[in-house]
mmCIF file of C-alpha atoms in Angstrom:
data_model
loop_
_atom_site.group_PDB
_atom_site.id
_atom_site.type_symbol
_atom_site.label_atom_id
_atom_site.label_comp_id
_atom_site.label_asym_id
_atom_site.label_seq_id
_atom_site.Cartn_x
_atom_site.Cartn_y
_atom_site.Cartn_z
ATOM 1 C CA ARG A 1 -42.421 56.425 57.168
ATOM 2 C CA ASN A 2 -42.517 57.726 53.588
ATOM 3 C CA VAL A 3 -38.701 57.800 53.466
ATOM 4 C CA THR A 4 -37.340 54.269 53.736
ATOM 5 C CA ILE A 5 -40.744 52.612 53.348
ATOM 6 C CA ARG A 6 -43.068 53.936 50.668
ATOM 7 C CA GLY A 7 -46.108 52.517 48.918
ATOM 8 C CA SER A 8 -47.761 52.350 45.521
ATOM 9 C CA PRO A 9 -51.492 51.658 45.957
ATOM 10 C CA TYR A 10 -53.691 50.920 42.962
ATOM 11 C CA ASP A 11 -57.314 50.295 42.043
ATOM 12 C CA PHE A 12 -57.556 46.487 42.103
ATOM 13 C CA ARG A 13 -60.214 46.521 39.378
ATOM 14 C CA ARG A 14 -57.802 47.911 36.798
ATOM 15 C CA ALA A 15 -54.896 46.577 34.790
ATOM 16 C CA PRO A 16 -51.460 48.205 35.149
ATOM 17 C CA THR A 17 -51.936 49.780 31.724
ATOM 18 C CA SER A 18 -55.022 51.721 32.841
ATOM 19 C CA ALA A 19 -54.330 52.324 36.546
ATOM 20 C CA TYR A 20 -54.315 56.027 37.414
ATOM 21 C CA ASP A 21 -55.845 56.625 33.973
ATOM 22 C CA GLY A 22 -52.774 55.172 32.300
ATOM 23 C CA GLU A 23 -50.255 57.097 34.410
ATOM 24 C CA TRP A 24 -49.262 54.351 36.855
ATOM 25 C CA ILE A 25 -45.971 53.489 35.133
ATOM 26 C CA THR A 26 -44.932 57.158 35.271
ATOM 27 C CA LYS A 27 -45.953 57.446 38.917
ATOM 28 C CA MET A 28 -44.183 54.225 39.863
ATOM 29 C CA THR A 29 -41.020 55.333 38.078
ATOM 30 C CA ASP A 30 -41.045 58.622 39.970
ATOM 31 C CA LEU A 31 -41.681 56.822 43.277
ATOM 32 C CA VAL A 32 -38.640 54.576 42.793
ATOM 33 C CA GLU A 33 -36.347 57.366 41.629
ATOM 34 C CA THR A 34 -37.296 59.774 44.417
ATOM 35 C CA THR A 35 -36.983 56.999 47.019
ATOM 36 C CA VAL A 36 -33.438 56.286 45.873
ATOM 37 C CA SER A 37 -32.693 60.009 46.034
ATOM 38 C CA LEU A 38 -34.148 60.303 49.563
ATOM 39 C CA ASN A 39 -31.911 57.442 50.662
ATOM 40 C CA HIS A 40 -28.624 58.810 49.352
ATOM 41 C CA GLY A 41 -28.451 56.663 46.237
ATOM 42 C CA ASN A 42 -29.209 53.338 47.905
ATOM 43 C CA LYS A 43 -31.238 51.165 45.548
ATOM 44 C CA VAL A 44 -34.775 50.071 46.413
ATOM 45 C CA VAL A 45 -36.114 46.641 47.257
ATOM 46 C CA LEU A 46 -39.514 46.197 45.635
ATOM 47 C CA LEU A 47 -42.041 44.206 47.711
ATOM 48 C CA SER A 48 -45.321 43.132 46.135
ATOM 49 C CA HIS A 49 -48.208 40.816 46.961
ATOM 50 C CA SER A 50 -50.735 38.798 44.937
ATOM 51 C CA MET A 51 -51.917 40.806 41.888
ATOM 52 C CA GLY A 52 -49.366 43.454 42.840
ATOM 53 C CA CYS A 53 -46.777 40.964 41.604
ATOM 54 C CA LEU A 54 -48.303 41.180 38.121
ATOM 55 C CA TYR A 55 -48.172 44.965 38.358
ATOM 56 C CA THR A 56 -44.505 44.806 39.359
ATOM 57 C CA LEU A 57 -43.578 42.308 36.657
ATOM 58 C CA TYR A 58 -45.252 44.474 34.034
ATOM 59 C CA PHE A 59 -43.483 47.546 35.406
ATOM 60 C CA LEU A 60 -40.039 45.938 35.333
ATOM 61 C CA ASN A 61 -40.619 44.618 31.818
ATOM 62 C CA GLN A 62 -41.162 48.224 30.667
ATOM 63 C CA LYS A 63 -37.848 49.494 32.115
ATOM 64 C CA ASP A 64 -34.463 49.051 30.433
ATOM 65 C CA ASP A 65 -31.548 47.240 32.063
ATOM 66 C CA GLU A 66 -29.628 50.450 32.729
ATOM 67 C CA TRP A 67 -32.515 51.909 34.743
ATOM 68 C CA LYS A 68 -33.071 48.703 36.710
ATOM 69 C CA SER A 69 -29.365 48.375 37.469
ATOM 70 C CA LYS A 70 -29.296 51.933 38.801
ATOM 71 C CA TYR A 71 -32.457 51.905 40.919
ATOM 72 C CA VAL A 72 -33.499 48.351 41.885
ATOM 73 C CA LYS A 73 -31.555 46.115 44.264
ATOM 74 C CA ARG A 74 -34.008 43.213 44.200
ATOM 75 C CA TRP A 75 -37.678 42.259 43.999
ATOM 76 C CA ILE A 76 -39.453 40.276 46.709
ATOM 77 C CA ALA A 77 -42.693 38.834 45.355
ATOM 78 C CA THR A 78 -45.152 37.234 47.794
ATOM 79 C CA SER A 79 -47.999 34.934 46.706
ATOM 80 C CA GLY A 80 -47.700 36.120 43.121
ATOM 81 C CA VAL A 81 -50.500 34.946 40.839
ATOM 82 C CA PHE A 82 -48.082 34.659 37.930
ATOM 83 C CA ALA A 83 -50.042 31.948 36.110
ATOM 84 C CA GLY A 84 -53.461 33.186 37.172
ATOM 85 C CA ALA A 85 -55.745 31.578 39.739
ATOM 86 C CA GLY A 86 -58.438 28.952 39.355
ATOM 87 C CA SER A 87 -60.790 31.079 41.417
ATOM 88 C CA GLY A 88 -60.669 33.732 38.688
ATOM 89 C CA VAL A 89 -62.774 31.459 36.471
ATOM 90 C CA VAL A 90 -65.826 31.260 38.723
ATOM 91 C CA GLN A 91 -66.027 35.060 38.991
ATOM 92 C CA LEU A 92 -66.730 35.346 35.274
ATOM 93 C CA MET A 93 -68.910 32.283 34.877
ATOM 94 C CA SER A 94 -71.055 32.470 38.020
ATOM 95 C CA GLY A 95 -69.863 35.368 40.146
ATOM 96 C CA ASP A 96 -68.047 34.794 43.412
ATOM 97 C CA ALA A 97 -69.454 36.227 46.619
ATOM 98 C CA SER A 98 -68.050 33.543 48.902
ATOM 99 C CA TRP A 99 -66.466 36.120 51.195
ATOM 100 C CA ILE A 100 -69.550 38.400 51.351
ATOM 101 C CA PRO A 101 -72.291 37.215 53.765
ATOM 102 C CA GLY A 102 -75.829 37.348 52.394
ATOM 103 C CA VAL A 103 -74.795 38.031 48.784
ATOM 104 C CA THR A 104 -75.086 35.559 45.896
ATOM 105 C CA GLY A 105 -72.689 35.116 43.003
ATOM 106 C CA MET A 106 -75.202 36.447 40.499
ATOM 107 C CA THR A 107 -75.507 39.660 42.521
ATOM 108 C CA VAL A 108 -71.870 40.484 41.803
ATOM 109 C CA ARG A 109 -71.199 38.676 38.509
ATOM 110 C CA ASP A 110 -71.781 41.645 36.192
ATOM 111 C CA GLU A 111 -69.608 43.809 38.421
ATOM 112 C CA GLN A 112 -66.802 41.231 38.469
ATOM 113 C CA ARG A 113 -67.046 40.853 34.710
ATOM 114 C CA SER A 114 -66.418 44.575 34.373
ATOM 115 C CA TYR A 115 -63.032 44.366 36.108
ATOM 116 C CA GLU A 116 -59.904 44.179 33.975
ATOM 117 C CA SER A 117 -58.356 42.373 36.932
ATOM 118 C CA SER A 118 -60.828 39.496 36.557
ATOM 119 C CA MET A 119 -59.358 38.885 33.114
ATOM 120 C CA ILE A 120 -55.738 39.214 34.242
ATOM 121 C CA LEU A 121 -56.318 36.742 37.083
ATOM 122 C CA LEU A 122 -57.641 33.994 34.819
ATOM 123 C CA PRO A 123 -55.400 30.917 34.543
ATOM 124 C CA THR A 124 -52.995 31.491 31.666
ATOM 125 C CA PRO A 125 -52.898 29.155 28.657
ATOM 126 C CA GLN A 126 -49.087 29.269 28.787
ATOM 127 C CA VAL A 127 -49.087 27.404 32.116
ATOM 128 C CA TRP A 128 -52.459 25.687 32.468
ATOM 129 C CA ASN A 129 -52.657 24.502 28.851
ATOM 130 C CA THR A 130 -55.487 21.964 28.402
ATOM 131 C CA PHE A 131 -56.227 21.430 32.104
ATOM 132 C CA PRO A 132 -60.073 21.295 32.446
ATOM 133 C CA LEU A 133 -60.977 24.371 34.493
ATOM 134 C CA VAL A 134 -64.752 24.185 33.926
ATOM 135 C CA ARG A 135 -66.340 20.735 33.792
ATOM 136 C CA ALA A 136 -69.947 20.060 32.787
ATOM 137 C CA SER A 137 -71.579 16.831 33.935
ATOM 138 C CA TYR A 138 -72.603 15.863 30.377
ATOM 139 C CA GLY A 139 -68.929 15.616 29.443
ATOM 140 C CA ARG A 140 -67.916 19.011 28.024
ATOM 141 C CA ASN A 141 -64.844 20.569 29.611
ATOM 142 C CA PHE A 142 -63.263 23.982 29.049
ATOM 143 C CA SER A 143 -59.582 24.843 29.450
ATOM 144 C CA ALA A 144 -57.548 28.051 29.473
ATOM 145 C CA GLU A 145 -57.087 27.543 25.741
ATOM 146 C CA GLU A 146 -60.855 27.797 25.187
ATOM 147 C CA TYR A 147 -61.950 31.043 26.829
ATOM 148 C CA GLY A 148 -63.831 32.077 23.696
ATOM 149 C CA GLU A 149 -65.969 28.941 23.811
ATOM 150 C CA MET A 150 -66.282 29.164 27.599
ATOM 151 C CA PHE A 151 -67.589 32.738 27.544
ATOM 152 C CA ALA A 152 -69.941 31.944 24.655
ATOM 153 C CA ALA A 153 -71.400 29.024 26.602
ATOM 154 C CA THR A 154 -72.744 31.430 29.245
ATOM 155 C CA GLY A 155 -75.088 32.920 26.631
ATOM 156 C CA ASP A 156 -74.761 36.448 28.058
ATOM 157 C CA PHE A 157 -71.105 37.482 27.847
ATOM 158 C CA PRO A 158 -70.790 38.520 24.167
ATOM 159 C CA PHE A 159 -67.657 40.667 24.534
ATOM 160 C CA GLY A 160 -65.890 38.450 27.044
ATOM 161 C CA LEU A 161 -63.159 37.224 24.708
ATOM 162 C CA GLU A 162 -62.594 40.693 23.257
ATOM 163 C CA ARG A 163 -62.122 42.143 26.737
ATOM 164 C CA TYR A 164 -59.882 39.235 27.741
ATOM 165 C CA ASN A 165 -57.642 39.780 24.731
ATOM 166 C CA LEU A 166 -57.093 43.437 25.683
ATOM 167 C CA VAL A 167 -55.146 42.527 28.831
ATOM 168 C CA ALA A 168 -54.436 38.782 28.687
ATOM 169 C CA ASN A 169 -50.862 39.090 27.463
ATOM 170 C CA LEU A 170 -49.558 41.860 29.732
ATOM 171 C CA THR A 171 -47.603 39.414 31.908
ATOM 172 C CA SER A 172 -48.681 35.906 30.882
ATOM 173 C CA ALA A 173 -45.486 35.256 28.890
ATOM 174 C CA LEU A 174 -43.564 35.558 32.179
ATOM 175 C CA GLU A 175 -40.694 37.526 30.687
ATOM 176 C CA LEU A 176 -37.676 37.761 32.985
ATOM 177 C CA PRO A 177 -37.847 41.004 35.007
ATOM 178 C CA GLY A 178 -34.117 41.684 34.805
ATOM 179 C CA VAL A 179 -33.540 41.971 38.579
ATOM 180 C CA ASN A 180 -32.798 39.527 41.379
ATOM 181 C CA VAL A 181 -36.077 37.926 42.507
ATOM 182 C CA SER A 182 -37.206 36.119 45.646
ATOM 183 C CA HIS A 183 -40.704 34.626 45.492
ATOM 184 C CA PHE A 184 -42.436 33.543 48.692
ATOM 185 C CA TYR A 185 -45.532 31.368 48.365
ATOM 186 C CA GLY A 186 -47.589 28.963 50.424
ATOM 187 C CA ILE A 187 -48.370 25.274 49.961
ATOM 188 C CA GLY A 188 -50.413 22.616 51.712
ATOM 189 C CA VAL A 189 -53.746 24.451 51.687
ATOM 190 C CA PRO A 190 -56.658 23.237 49.502
ATOM 191 C CA THR A 191 -56.905 25.752 46.656
ATOM 192 C CA ALA A 192 -59.618 26.001 43.988
ATOM 193 C CA THR A 193 -58.370 24.852 40.591
ATOM 194 C CA ALA A 194 -61.501 23.705 38.733
ATOM 195 C CA PHE A 195 -65.292 23.865 38.947
ATOM 196 C CA GLU A 196 -67.943 21.284 38.118
ATOM 197 C CA TYR A 197 -71.418 22.234 36.858
ATOM 198 C CA ASP A 198 -74.541 20.083 36.607
ATOM 199 C CA ALA A 199 -75.722 20.320 33.002
ATOM 200 C CA ALA A 200 -77.304 17.621 30.839
ATOM 201 C CA SER A 201 -76.436 19.379 27.581
ATOM 202 C CA MET A 202 -74.880 22.463 26.063
ATOM 203 C CA ALA A 203 -78.283 24.165 26.204
ATOM 204 C CA ASP A 204 -78.344 23.736 29.977
ATOM 205 C CA LEU A 205 -75.042 25.502 30.549
ATOM 206 C CA PRO A 206 -76.297 29.124 30.819
ATOM 207 C CA ALA A 207 -78.725 28.179 33.606
ATOM 208 C CA SER A 208 -76.097 25.996 35.281
ATOM 209 C CA PHE A 209 -73.583 28.819 35.332
ATOM 210 C CA LYS A 210 -76.169 31.092 36.971
ATOM 211 C CA LYS A 211 -76.795 28.511 39.694
ATOM 212 C CA GLY A 212 -73.078 28.195 40.377
ATOM 213 C CA PRO A 213 -70.742 25.200 40.525
ATOM 214 C CA THR A 214 -71.904 22.046 42.264
ATOM 215 C CA LYS A 215 -68.347 21.109 43.214
ATOM 216 C CA THR A 216 -65.019 22.837 43.547
ATOM 217 C CA VAL A 217 -61.969 20.763 42.685
ATOM 218 C CA ASN A 218 -59.016 21.721 44.879
ATOM 219 C CA GLY A 219 -55.307 21.452 44.299
ATOM 220 C CA ASP A 220 -52.262 22.286 46.406
ATOM 221 C CA GLY A 221 -51.585 25.951 47.071
ATOM 222 C CA ASP A 222 -51.992 28.742 49.630
ATOM 223 C CA GLY A 223 -55.777 28.854 49.579
#
């Protein structure tokens, strides 16, 4: 404990650039270097999960090859949300309280909109392209390439695109991390990929988003 196995916790609401008030990269660097020292020069294996995989990818992209060659043996990523997650969309449009009994989406929507992580976890345009993530019954769809229009359609998220642009490109380009990588992920479980809303026109969308999606479209994933 705390010699061969050590941890790097973080505030899940924040992006890696702002975690620990912007000091996370420094703290993570020190953690790796001191762990190698404690273990007589043996390199570390980095293990990360879910959004932690985005943190780790960002971290490795900030380090030069000489440092990574000296300190990192390999990276094991588990259930990495490297291209974002469909469920990230509903948090910003309608709020998502599906795992909290007795709480509605609108109760938590403003809170979830305040998280940098909600923006990082949105499906990335680089992977999802024009796939219709939000689908209105009158025929208007929104993709990952249209977040500006999507946020505007809510009628009450004026700085959504500005906030998205602050963190959207931290890892979305999927730059090679420069270390050996193993990625473990699940398949065969229905996983939210798109959301349908009942709206007769563009003017109906703000109210429809507040009511929440009428249908969740699932794809293949780990749930």
